[in-house]
Amino acid sequence: MTEKTMRPSTYAIIEPEEASKLIYENVAQVGVEEISLLEGNGRILAEDIYAIGDMPPFDTTAVDGYALLWEDGIETRLIIGERTAGKVSDVTVVAGTAVRIMTGAPLPSGANSVIMVEDTSEDNKKLIVRKLPQASDNIRPTGQDLQAGQLVLKAGITLNAAELGLIATVNRPRFQAVRRPRIAIISTGDEIVEPGEVAAYGQIYDSNRFSLVAAVRNAGAEAVSLGIAPDTREGLKNLVERALAEYDGLVTSGGVSVGKLDLVKDLLEEMGTIHFGRVNLKPGKPLTFVTVEVDGKRKPVFGLPGFPVSSLVSFELFVRPALLKMGGFAELSRPVLQVRTEHVIKHSPERNEFVRAIVTSHYDPETSNYWYSARTTGAQTSSRLLSMLGANALLKLVPGSNEIAEGSIVSAILIEQI
């Protein structure tokens, strides 16, 4: 493994809340684009959508049955035609007649009620009414669902199945949505190699880049892997410059500590503004946030630590909210619950520690309320990626005691469903 001589850090340690504030103030929505209905799932709508006409655009039947004149009462009627949703015959209902009609078909002229097929019988083109409906029963009048000019969807919402169906309903095959941020991801270090290659003594396989690609995509952004940058200044600089020229932001892992060959911070300091270089955080203390001006645009760079857990926890707490804001999402924060610890938890008393945990819900029949408990996922070392496996929460342990007693109430940030 490459020798990395340690040197003092020149960056002040800031609290996680201050780090989040600095990131929020220095990232912005990336812009909008026109997309098609089939591209819309999960996207953020960037324009108000209005109904261009009434929906339904004509009176229709809500059931299979017969369109008729209600005033005829229970008299037998002559069946004079049929209408289906896709095939409309030119027929008019008059006294003593009825038209067979299928769900969704336009109501024929003259009809003012629809009787369900279950309440009738037929005999040689004669309709026998067994139970007369009320006037206007089983009819969807023009404009019942939407009226021309009505605001259907407001800009800023997330588009899912119902929303996309409504956009199609008002005949908008294309519309404006917030563009997905395109984020480049780079791993650094001569000691890491691509999975599938032969690792020499002292080398390890690159896991961070693949975890981060998935995490970026889960945050609604597009992720582009630019591979492994060697621990050389020139090689790293070339890759970073390419990333910032072609993409909306950059996430790196490794190279932000205080080793002699940890080059990322020094390089980024020359290229842009370092807003912070250390956070009072465990895991993730060396987390670095930088903005670089490229062609008049301020682009964010997140320098994550090299240890796998430090990288993912830092991403979850700081990068994910930034990507959501860049993508136009209104809700940036994960849900937070108060939970009861199931056992003693060791804690670094001088730091904010985010412990990987499994939160379980419990129902109290006496109060009809739910309460929540949490247990850790085992050893919490920064290199042990297994501690993220199965975790549905990060327990926030604030500075203070060197252990959290069993039964203590702590905050849990939910990163998965319980």
Short mmCIF file of C-alpha atoms in Angstrom, two decimals:
data_model
loop_
_atom_site.label_atom_id
_atom_site.label_comp_id
_atom_site.label_asym_id
_atom_site.label_seq_id
_atom_site.Cartn_x
_atom_site.Cartn_y
_atom_site.Cartn_z
CA MET A 1 0.00 0.00 0.00
CA THR A 2 1.25 3.50 -0.79
CA GLU A 3 2.88 5.19 2.20
CA LYS A 4 0.94 8.28 3.22
CA THR A 5 2.85 10.46 5.66
CA MET A 6 0.46 12.28 7.98
CA ARG A 7 0.50 16.07 8.19
CA PRO A 8 -1.57 18.53 10.21
CA SER A 9 -4.89 19.66 8.74
CA THR A 10 -5.35 23.38 8.12
CA TYR A 11 -9.16 23.17 8.07
CA ALA A 12 -11.27 24.06 11.08
CA ILE A 13 -13.73 21.43 12.28
CA ILE A 14 -17.35 22.53 11.90
CA GLU A 15 -20.56 21.00 13.21
CA PRO A 16 -22.79 18.89 10.92
CA GLU A 17 -25.58 21.49 11.01
CA GLU A 18 -23.21 24.19 9.75
CA ALA A 19 -21.94 21.86 7.02
CA SER A 20 -25.51 21.19 5.86
CA LYS A 21 -26.26 24.92 5.83
CA LEU A 22 -23.19 25.72 3.73
CA ILE A 23 -24.07 23.04 1.21
CA TYR A 24 -27.69 24.19 0.98
CA GLU A 25 -26.64 27.79 0.36
CA ASN A 26 -24.22 26.83 -2.40
CA VAL A 27 -26.15 24.38 -4.56
CA ALA A 28 -29.03 25.23 -6.88
CA GLN A 29 -31.53 23.57 -9.19
CA VAL A 30 -29.82 22.59 -12.43
CA GLY A 31 -32.53 23.76 -14.84
CA VAL A 32 -35.47 22.39 -16.82
CA GLU A 33 -35.99 20.38 -19.98
CA GLU A 34 -38.86 19.15 -22.12
CA ILE A 35 -39.61 15.45 -21.67
CA SER A 36 -42.19 12.93 -22.85
CA LEU A 37 -44.79 11.14 -20.78
CA LEU A 38 -42.76 7.93 -20.82
CA GLU A 39 -39.79 9.80 -19.33
CA GLY A 40 -41.79 11.41 -16.54
CA ASN A 41 -41.89 8.84 -13.75
CA GLY A 42 -40.18 10.18 -10.63
CA ARG A 43 -39.43 13.55 -12.22
CA ILE A 44 -40.28 16.99 -10.82
CA LEU A 45 -42.85 18.94 -12.82
CA ALA A 46 -41.52 22.36 -13.86
CA GLU A 47 -44.74 23.95 -15.16
CA ASP A 48 -48.38 24.19 -14.16
CA ILE A 49 -50.64 21.84 -16.11
CA TYR A 50 -54.15 23.00 -17.07
CA ALA A 51 -57.11 21.19 -18.59
CA ILE A 52 -57.53 22.32 -22.20
CA GLY A 53 -61.12 21.04 -22.32
CA ASP A 54 -63.82 19.43 -20.22
CA MET A 55 -63.33 15.85 -19.05
CA PRO A 56 -65.31 13.92 -19.92
CA PRO A 57 -65.85 16.02 -23.04
CA PHE A 58 -69.40 14.69 -23.38
CA ASP A 59 -72.02 13.01 -21.20
CA THR A 60 -71.08 9.33 -20.83
CA THR A 61 -72.46 6.25 -19.16
CA ALA A 62 -70.78 4.96 -16.01
CA VAL A 63 -72.17 1.42 -16.44
CA ASP A 64 -73.14 -1.17 -19.01
CA GLY A 65 -76.88 -0.93 -19.60
CA TYR A 66 -79.50 0.96 -21.58
CA ALA A 67 -79.90 4.67 -22.23
CA LEU A 68 -83.51 5.76 -22.05
CA LEU A 69 -86.05 8.44 -21.16
CA TRP A 70 -86.68 8.33 -17.43
CA GLU A 71 -90.19 9.73 -17.91
CA ASP A 72 -91.29 6.51 -19.67
CA GLY A 73 -91.33 4.76 -16.29
CA ILE A 74 -91.30 0.98 -16.27
CA GLU A 75 -92.92 0.59 -19.65
CA THR A 76 -91.39 -1.90 -22.10
CA ARG A 77 -89.19 -0.17 -24.66
CA LEU A 78 -87.99 -0.95 -28.16
CA ILE A 79 -84.20 -1.33 -28.43
CA ILE A 80 -83.24 0.81 -31.42
CA GLY A 81 -79.45 0.64 -31.41
CA GLU A 82 -76.20 0.17 -29.57
CA ARG A 83 -73.30 2.39 -28.51
CA THR A 84 -69.84 1.36 -27.33
CA ALA A 85 -66.95 3.47 -26.06
CA GLY A 86 -65.11 3.29 -29.35
CA LYS A 87 -67.95 2.96 -31.85
CA VAL A 88 -70.71 5.55 -31.73
CA SER A 89 -73.86 5.02 -33.80
CA ASP A 90 -76.05 7.97 -34.84
CA VAL A 91 -79.19 7.26 -32.87
CA THR A 92 -81.70 9.36 -30.90
CA VAL A 93 -83.74 8.12 -27.95
CA VAL A 94 -87.43 9.05 -28.10
CA ALA A 95 -90.41 7.98 -26.01
CA GLY A 96 -90.76 4.22 -25.87
CA THR A 97 -87.21 3.45 -27.04
CA ALA A 98 -83.83 2.59 -25.53
CA VAL A 99 -80.26 2.19 -26.72
CA ARG A 100 -77.94 -0.55 -25.51
CA ILE A 101 -74.82 1.23 -24.17
CA MET A 102 -71.40 0.19 -22.84
CA THR A 103 -69.38 1.84 -20.08
CA GLY A 104 -67.65 5.01 -21.28
CA ALA A 105 -69.76 5.49 -24.40
CA PRO A 106 -71.31 8.90 -25.12
CA LEU A 107 -74.94 9.23 -24.07
CA PRO A 108 -77.20 9.24 -27.15
CA SER A 109 -79.26 12.30 -27.89
CA GLY A 110 -82.59 12.39 -26.06
CA ALA A 111 -81.59 10.04 -23.22
CA ASN A 112 -81.56 11.33 -19.65
CA SER A 113 -80.94 8.17 -17.62
CA VAL A 114 -79.13 4.84 -17.84
CA ILE A 115 -80.47 1.63 -16.37
CA MET A 116 -77.97 -1.07 -15.41
CA VAL A 117 -78.15 -4.29 -17.42
CA GLU A 118 -78.69 -6.22 -14.18
CA ASP A 119 -82.05 -4.45 -13.72
CA THR A 120 -83.40 -5.45 -17.14
CA SER A 121 -84.12 -8.32 -19.46
CA GLU A 122 -84.54 -8.54 -23.24
CA ASP A 123 -87.21 -10.25 -25.29
CA ASN A 124 -86.99 -10.03 -29.08
CA LYS A 125 -85.51 -6.50 -29.14
CA LYS A 126 -87.85 -5.41 -26.38
CA LEU A 127 -86.36 -4.04 -23.16
CA ILE A 128 -88.17 -5.08 -20.01
CA VAL A 129 -87.43 -2.76 -17.09
CA ARG A 130 -87.51 -4.49 -13.71
CA LYS A 131 -86.19 -1.62 -11.58
CA LEU A 132 -86.36 1.99 -12.72
CA PRO A 133 -83.31 4.15 -11.89
CA GLN A 134 -83.51 7.71 -10.66
CA ALA A 135 -83.31 10.50 -13.23
CA SER A 136 -79.71 11.08 -14.37
CA ASP A 137 -78.53 7.89 -12.64
CA ASN A 138 -75.35 6.25 -13.95
CA ILE A 139 -74.40 9.25 -16.10
CA ARG A 140 -71.06 11.08 -15.95
CA PRO A 141 -71.92 14.61 -17.08
CA THR A 142 -69.63 16.73 -19.24
CA GLY A 143 -66.85 18.27 -17.13
CA GLN A 144 -67.53 16.12 -14.07
CA ASP A 145 -63.83 15.26 -13.64
CA LEU A 146 -62.12 18.33 -15.11
CA GLN A 147 -63.33 21.62 -16.50
CA ALA A 148 -61.63 23.60 -19.27
CA GLY A 149 -58.98 25.92 -17.83
CA GLN A 150 -58.82 24.12 -14.48
CA LEU A 151 -55.41 23.81 -12.80
CA VAL A 152 -54.69 20.09 -12.81
CA LEU A 153 -51.11 19.84 -11.48
CA LYS A 154 -48.91 22.49 -9.90
CA ALA A 155 -45.23 22.87 -10.72
CA GLY A 156 -42.91 21.33 -8.15
CA ILE A 157 -44.70 18.05 -7.54
CA THR A 158 -43.15 14.62 -8.06
CA LEU A 159 -44.67 12.78 -11.01
CA ASN A 160 -45.89 9.26 -10.40
CA ALA A 161 -48.57 7.05 -11.94
CA ALA A 162 -51.64 9.20 -11.23
CA GLU A 163 -49.95 12.46 -12.18
CA LEU A 164 -48.70 11.13 -15.50
CA GLY A 165 -52.14 9.74 -16.26
CA LEU A 166 -53.64 13.19 -15.68
CA ILE A 167 -51.09 14.85 -17.96
CA ALA A 168 -52.00 12.35 -20.68
CA THR A 169 -55.70 12.95 -20.02
CA VAL A 170 -55.33 16.66 -20.85
CA ASN A 171 -53.43 15.80 -24.05
CA ARG A 172 -49.93 16.93 -23.09
CA PRO A 173 -47.55 14.38 -24.65
CA ARG A 174 -44.57 16.60 -23.76
CA PHE A 175 -44.04 19.00 -20.87
CA GLN A 176 -41.39 20.80 -18.80
CA ALA A 177 -39.62 18.95 -15.96
CA VAL A 178 -36.62 19.71 -13.80
CA ARG A 179 -33.54 18.22 -15.40
CA ARG A 180 -31.88 15.39 -13.53
CA PRO A 181 -28.45 16.45 -12.21
CA ARG A 182 -25.63 14.60 -13.97
CA ILE A 183 -23.05 13.65 -11.38
CA ALA A 184 -19.56 12.27 -12.05
CA ILE A 185 -18.02 9.83 -9.58
CA ILE A 186 -14.30 9.22 -9.15
CA SER A 187 -12.39 6.94 -6.82
CA THR A 188 -8.83 7.85 -5.90
CA GLY A 189 -5.81 5.86 -4.77
CA ASP A 190 -3.13 3.58 -6.19
CA GLU A 191 -4.17 0.97 -3.63
CA ILE A 192 -7.58 0.30 -5.21
CA VAL A 193 -8.25 -1.78 -8.31
CA GLU A 194 -11.29 -2.55 -10.44
CA PRO A 195 -13.37 -5.59 -9.47
CA GLY A 196 -12.47 -8.35 -11.90
CA GLU A 197 -8.78 -7.45 -11.97
CA VAL A 198 -6.08 -9.23 -9.98
CA ALA A 199 -5.32 -7.39 -6.73
CA ALA A 200 -1.63 -7.34 -5.83
CA TYR A 201 -0.42 -7.50 -2.25
CA GLY A 202 -1.45 -4.25 -0.56
CA GLN A 203 -4.29 -3.54 -2.97
CA ILE A 204 -8.06 -3.69 -2.40
CA TYR A 205 -11.06 -3.67 -4.71
CA ASP A 206 -12.89 -0.42 -5.33
CA SER A 207 -16.30 -0.67 -3.65
CA ASN A 208 -17.03 3.00 -3.02
CA ARG A 209 -17.60 3.99 -6.63
CA PHE A 210 -20.26 1.35 -7.18
CA SER A 211 -22.01 2.14 -3.89
CA LEU A 212 -21.98 5.83 -4.75
CA VAL A 213 -23.31 5.30 -8.28
CA ALA A 214 -26.30 3.48 -6.78
CA ALA A 215 -26.75 6.12 -4.08
CA VAL A 216 -26.67 8.97 -6.61
CA ARG A 217 -29.29 7.25 -8.76
CA ASN A 218 -31.47 6.60 -5.73
CA ALA A 219 -31.37 10.36 -5.09
CA GLY A 220 -32.96 11.00 -8.49
CA ALA A 221 -29.79 12.04 -10.32
CA GLU A 222 -27.85 10.53 -13.20
CA ALA A 223 -24.57 8.93 -12.15
CA VAL A 224 -21.55 8.57 -14.41
CA SER A 225 -18.53 6.57 -13.26
CA LEU A 226 -15.22 8.05 -14.41
CA GLY A 227 -13.14 5.25 -12.93
CA ILE A 228 -10.13 5.31 -10.63
CA ALA A 229 -7.77 8.28 -10.63
CA PRO A 230 -4.17 7.45 -9.69
CA ASP A 231 -2.54 9.24 -6.77
CA THR A 232 -0.70 11.61 -9.08
CA ARG A 233 -1.48 15.28 -9.23
CA GLU A 234 -1.57 15.45 -13.03
CA GLY A 235 -3.78 12.38 -13.45
CA LEU A 236 -6.21 13.55 -10.80
CA LYS A 237 -6.36 17.09 -12.16
CA ASN A 238 -7.12 15.91 -15.69
CA LEU A 239 -9.97 13.74 -14.48
CA VAL A 240 -11.45 16.41 -12.20
CA GLU A 241 -11.31 19.03 -14.97
CA ARG A 242 -13.09 16.66 -17.34
CA ALA A 243 -15.76 15.92 -14.74
CA LEU A 244 -16.44 19.59 -14.05
CA ALA A 245 -16.53 20.46 -17.75
CA GLU A 246 -19.03 17.74 -18.66
CA TYR A 247 -21.21 17.23 -15.58
CA ASP A 248 -23.24 19.20 -13.03
CA GLY A 249 -21.24 18.04 -10.04
CA LEU A 250 -18.57 15.66 -8.82
CA VAL A 251 -18.32 13.14 -6.01
CA THR A 252 -14.91 11.73 -5.11
CA SER A 253 -13.97 9.13 -2.54
CA GLY A 254 -10.59 9.02 -0.86
CA GLY A 255 -7.79 11.54 -0.95
CA VAL A 256 -9.30 14.03 1.52
CA SER A 257 -7.46 13.04 4.69
CA VAL A 258 -4.07 14.40 5.77
CA GLY A 259 -1.76 11.88 4.15
CA LYS A 260 1.12 13.12 2.01
CA LEU A 261 -0.46 11.61 -1.11
CA ASP A 262 -4.05 12.57 -0.28
CA LEU A 263 -4.19 15.08 -3.11
CA VAL A 264 -7.86 15.91 -3.58
CA LYS A 265 -8.16 18.76 -1.08
CA ASP A 266 -5.02 20.53 -2.25
CA LEU A 267 -6.09 20.30 -5.88
CA LEU A 268 -9.63 21.50 -5.22
CA GLU A 269 -8.38 24.41 -3.15
CA GLU A 270 -6.53 25.66 -6.23
CA MET A 271 -9.54 25.15 -8.51
CA GLY A 272 -12.35 26.59 -6.40
CA THR A 273 -13.66 27.57 -2.98
CA ILE A 274 -13.39 25.10 -0.12
CA HIS A 275 -16.36 25.79 2.14
CA PHE A 276 -15.24 23.25 4.72
CA GLY A 277 -12.69 20.48 4.99
CA ARG A 278 -13.52 18.74 8.27
CA VAL A 279 -16.76 18.01 10.13
CA ASN A 280 -17.27 17.00 13.76
CA LEU A 281 -18.60 13.69 12.59
CA LYS A 282 -18.02 9.98 13.02
CA PRO A 283 -17.71 8.41 10.55
CA GLY A 284 -16.76 11.01 7.95
CA LYS A 285 -14.61 13.63 9.67
CA PRO A 286 -12.50 14.52 6.54
CA LEU A 287 -15.62 15.33 4.46
CA THR A 288 -14.88 18.23 2.10
CA PHE A 289 -17.23 20.50 0.18
CA VAL A 290 -16.01 22.72 -2.66
CA THR A 291 -17.61 24.83 -5.39
CA VAL A 292 -15.85 25.52 -8.68
CA GLU A 293 -16.86 28.15 -11.25
CA VAL A 294 -17.07 26.61 -14.73
CA ASP A 295 -18.36 28.73 -17.63
CA GLY A 296 -20.28 30.95 -15.25
CA LYS A 297 -21.86 28.05 -13.36
CA ARG A 298 -21.05 27.13 -9.78
CA LYS A 299 -20.55 23.37 -9.63
CA PRO A 300 -20.38 21.41 -6.37
CA VAL A 301 -17.66 18.91 -5.53
CA PHE A 302 -18.05 16.55 -2.60
CA GLY A 303 -14.85 14.98 -1.36
CA LEU A 304 -15.87 11.91 0.63
CA PRO A 305 -13.55 9.86 2.86
CA GLY A 306 -12.09 6.64 1.52
CA PHE A 307 -13.43 4.22 4.12
CA PRO A 308 -16.63 2.64 2.71
CA VAL A 309 -18.89 3.41 5.66
CA SER A 310 -17.54 6.95 6.03
CA SER A 311 -18.24 7.48 2.35
CA LEU A 312 -21.83 6.23 2.45
CA VAL A 313 -22.78 7.93 5.72
CA SER A 314 -21.34 11.23 4.47
CA PHE A 315 -23.28 10.81 1.25
CA GLU A 316 -26.51 10.10 3.10
CA LEU A 317 -26.21 13.07 5.44
CA PHE A 318 -24.84 15.73 3.08
CA VAL A 319 -24.70 14.76 -0.60
CA ARG A 320 -28.17 13.25 -0.95
CA PRO A 321 -29.99 16.42 0.22
CA ALA A 322 -27.84 18.49 -2.15
CA LEU A 323 -28.71 16.29 -5.14
CA LEU A 324 -32.40 16.44 -4.25
CA LYS A 325 -32.26 20.23 -4.21
CA MET A 326 -30.40 20.28 -7.52
CA GLY A 327 -33.13 18.03 -8.95
CA GLY A 328 -35.96 20.29 -7.80
CA PHE A 329 -37.30 18.17 -4.94
CA ALA A 330 -38.98 20.11 -2.12
CA GLU A 331 -38.48 17.52 0.62
CA LEU A 332 -34.77 17.10 1.28
CA SER A 333 -34.71 15.45 4.71
CA ARG A 334 -35.26 11.90 5.83
CA PRO A 335 -37.90 11.18 8.50
CA VAL A 336 -36.61 11.28 12.09
CA LEU A 337 -38.02 9.18 14.93
CA GLN A 338 -37.32 9.05 18.63
CA VAL A 339 -36.29 5.48 19.49
CA ARG A 340 -35.38 3.51 22.59
CA THR A 341 -32.01 1.72 22.52
CA GLU A 342 -32.18 -2.05 23.03
CA HIS A 343 -28.66 -2.28 24.46
CA VAL A 344 -25.65 -0.23 25.56
CA ILE A 345 -23.95 1.61 22.68
CA LYS A 346 -20.33 2.73 22.86
CA HIS A 347 -19.85 6.34 21.79
CA SER A 348 -17.02 8.75 20.98
CA PRO A 349 -17.96 11.49 23.46
CA GLU A 350 -16.33 14.39 21.61
CA ARG A 351 -18.05 13.82 18.26
CA ASN A 352 -21.45 13.56 16.60
CA GLU A 353 -21.66 9.88 15.82
CA PHE A 354 -24.04 8.28 13.35
CA VAL A 355 -24.48 4.64 14.24
CA ARG A 356 -25.94 2.15 11.77
CA ALA A 357 -28.97 0.52 13.30
CA ILE A 358 -32.14 -1.47 12.79
CA VAL A 359 -35.28 0.26 14.06
CA THR A 360 -38.30 -1.88 14.93
CA SER A 361 -41.87 -0.68 15.55
CA HIS A 362 -43.96 -1.93 18.48
CA TYR A 363 -47.68 -1.54 19.14
CA ASP A 364 -48.88 -0.71 22.64
CA PRO A 365 -52.50 -1.96 22.96
CA GLU A 366 -53.04 -0.02 26.18
CA THR A 367 -52.38 3.36 24.55
CA SER A 368 -53.13 2.35 20.92
CA ASN A 369 -49.81 3.97 19.99
CA TYR A 370 -46.65 2.75 18.33
CA TRP A 371 -43.19 3.06 19.84
CA TYR A 372 -39.81 2.27 18.34
CA SER A 373 -36.67 0.51 19.46
CA ALA A 374 -33.22 0.33 17.87
CA ARG A 375 -30.30 -2.07 17.89
CA THR A 376 -26.98 -1.56 16.14
CA THR A 377 -25.77 -3.67 13.22
CA GLY A 378 -22.66 -4.87 15.03
CA ALA A 379 -19.15 -3.45 14.94
CA GLN A 380 -19.25 0.18 13.80
CA THR A 381 -15.78 0.61 12.32
CA SER A 382 -15.54 2.91 9.29
CA SER A 383 -14.17 0.14 7.07
CA ARG A 384 -16.89 -2.41 7.89
CA LEU A 385 -19.40 -2.06 5.07
CA LEU A 386 -21.40 -4.91 6.61
CA SER A 387 -22.59 -2.40 9.22
CA MET A 388 -24.68 -0.74 6.48
CA LEU A 389 -26.23 -4.04 5.43
CA GLY A 390 -29.77 -4.29 6.76
CA ALA A 391 -29.58 -0.92 8.49
CA ASN A 392 -32.74 1.14 8.15
CA ALA A 393 -31.59 4.04 10.31
CA LEU A 394 -28.68 6.14 11.50
CA LEU A 395 -28.77 6.83 15.22
CA LYS A 396 -27.52 10.33 15.98
CA LEU A 397 -25.43 10.28 19.15
CA VAL A 398 -24.53 13.80 20.23
CA PRO A 399 -21.27 14.65 22.06
CA GLY A 400 -21.30 13.85 25.75
CA SER A 401 -21.10 10.44 27.39
CA ASN A 402 -18.78 7.68 26.21
CA GLU A 403 -21.69 5.23 26.15
CA ILE A 404 -25.43 5.32 25.63
CA ALA A 405 -27.31 3.29 28.23
CA GLU A 406 -29.86 0.64 27.33
CA GLY A 407 -33.31 2.19 27.19
CA SER A 408 -32.05 5.66 26.29
CA ILE A 409 -34.09 7.79 23.88
CA VAL A 410 -32.11 8.92 20.82
CA SER A 411 -32.90 10.34 17.38
CA ALA A 412 -33.00 7.92 14.45
CA ILE A 413 -32.76 9.12 10.85
CA LEU A 414 -34.69 6.61 8.75
CA ILE A 415 -32.78 5.67 5.60
CA GLU A 416 -35.09 2.78 4.70
CA GLN A 417 -38.64 1.79 5.56
CA ILE A 418 -39.17 0.10 8.90
#
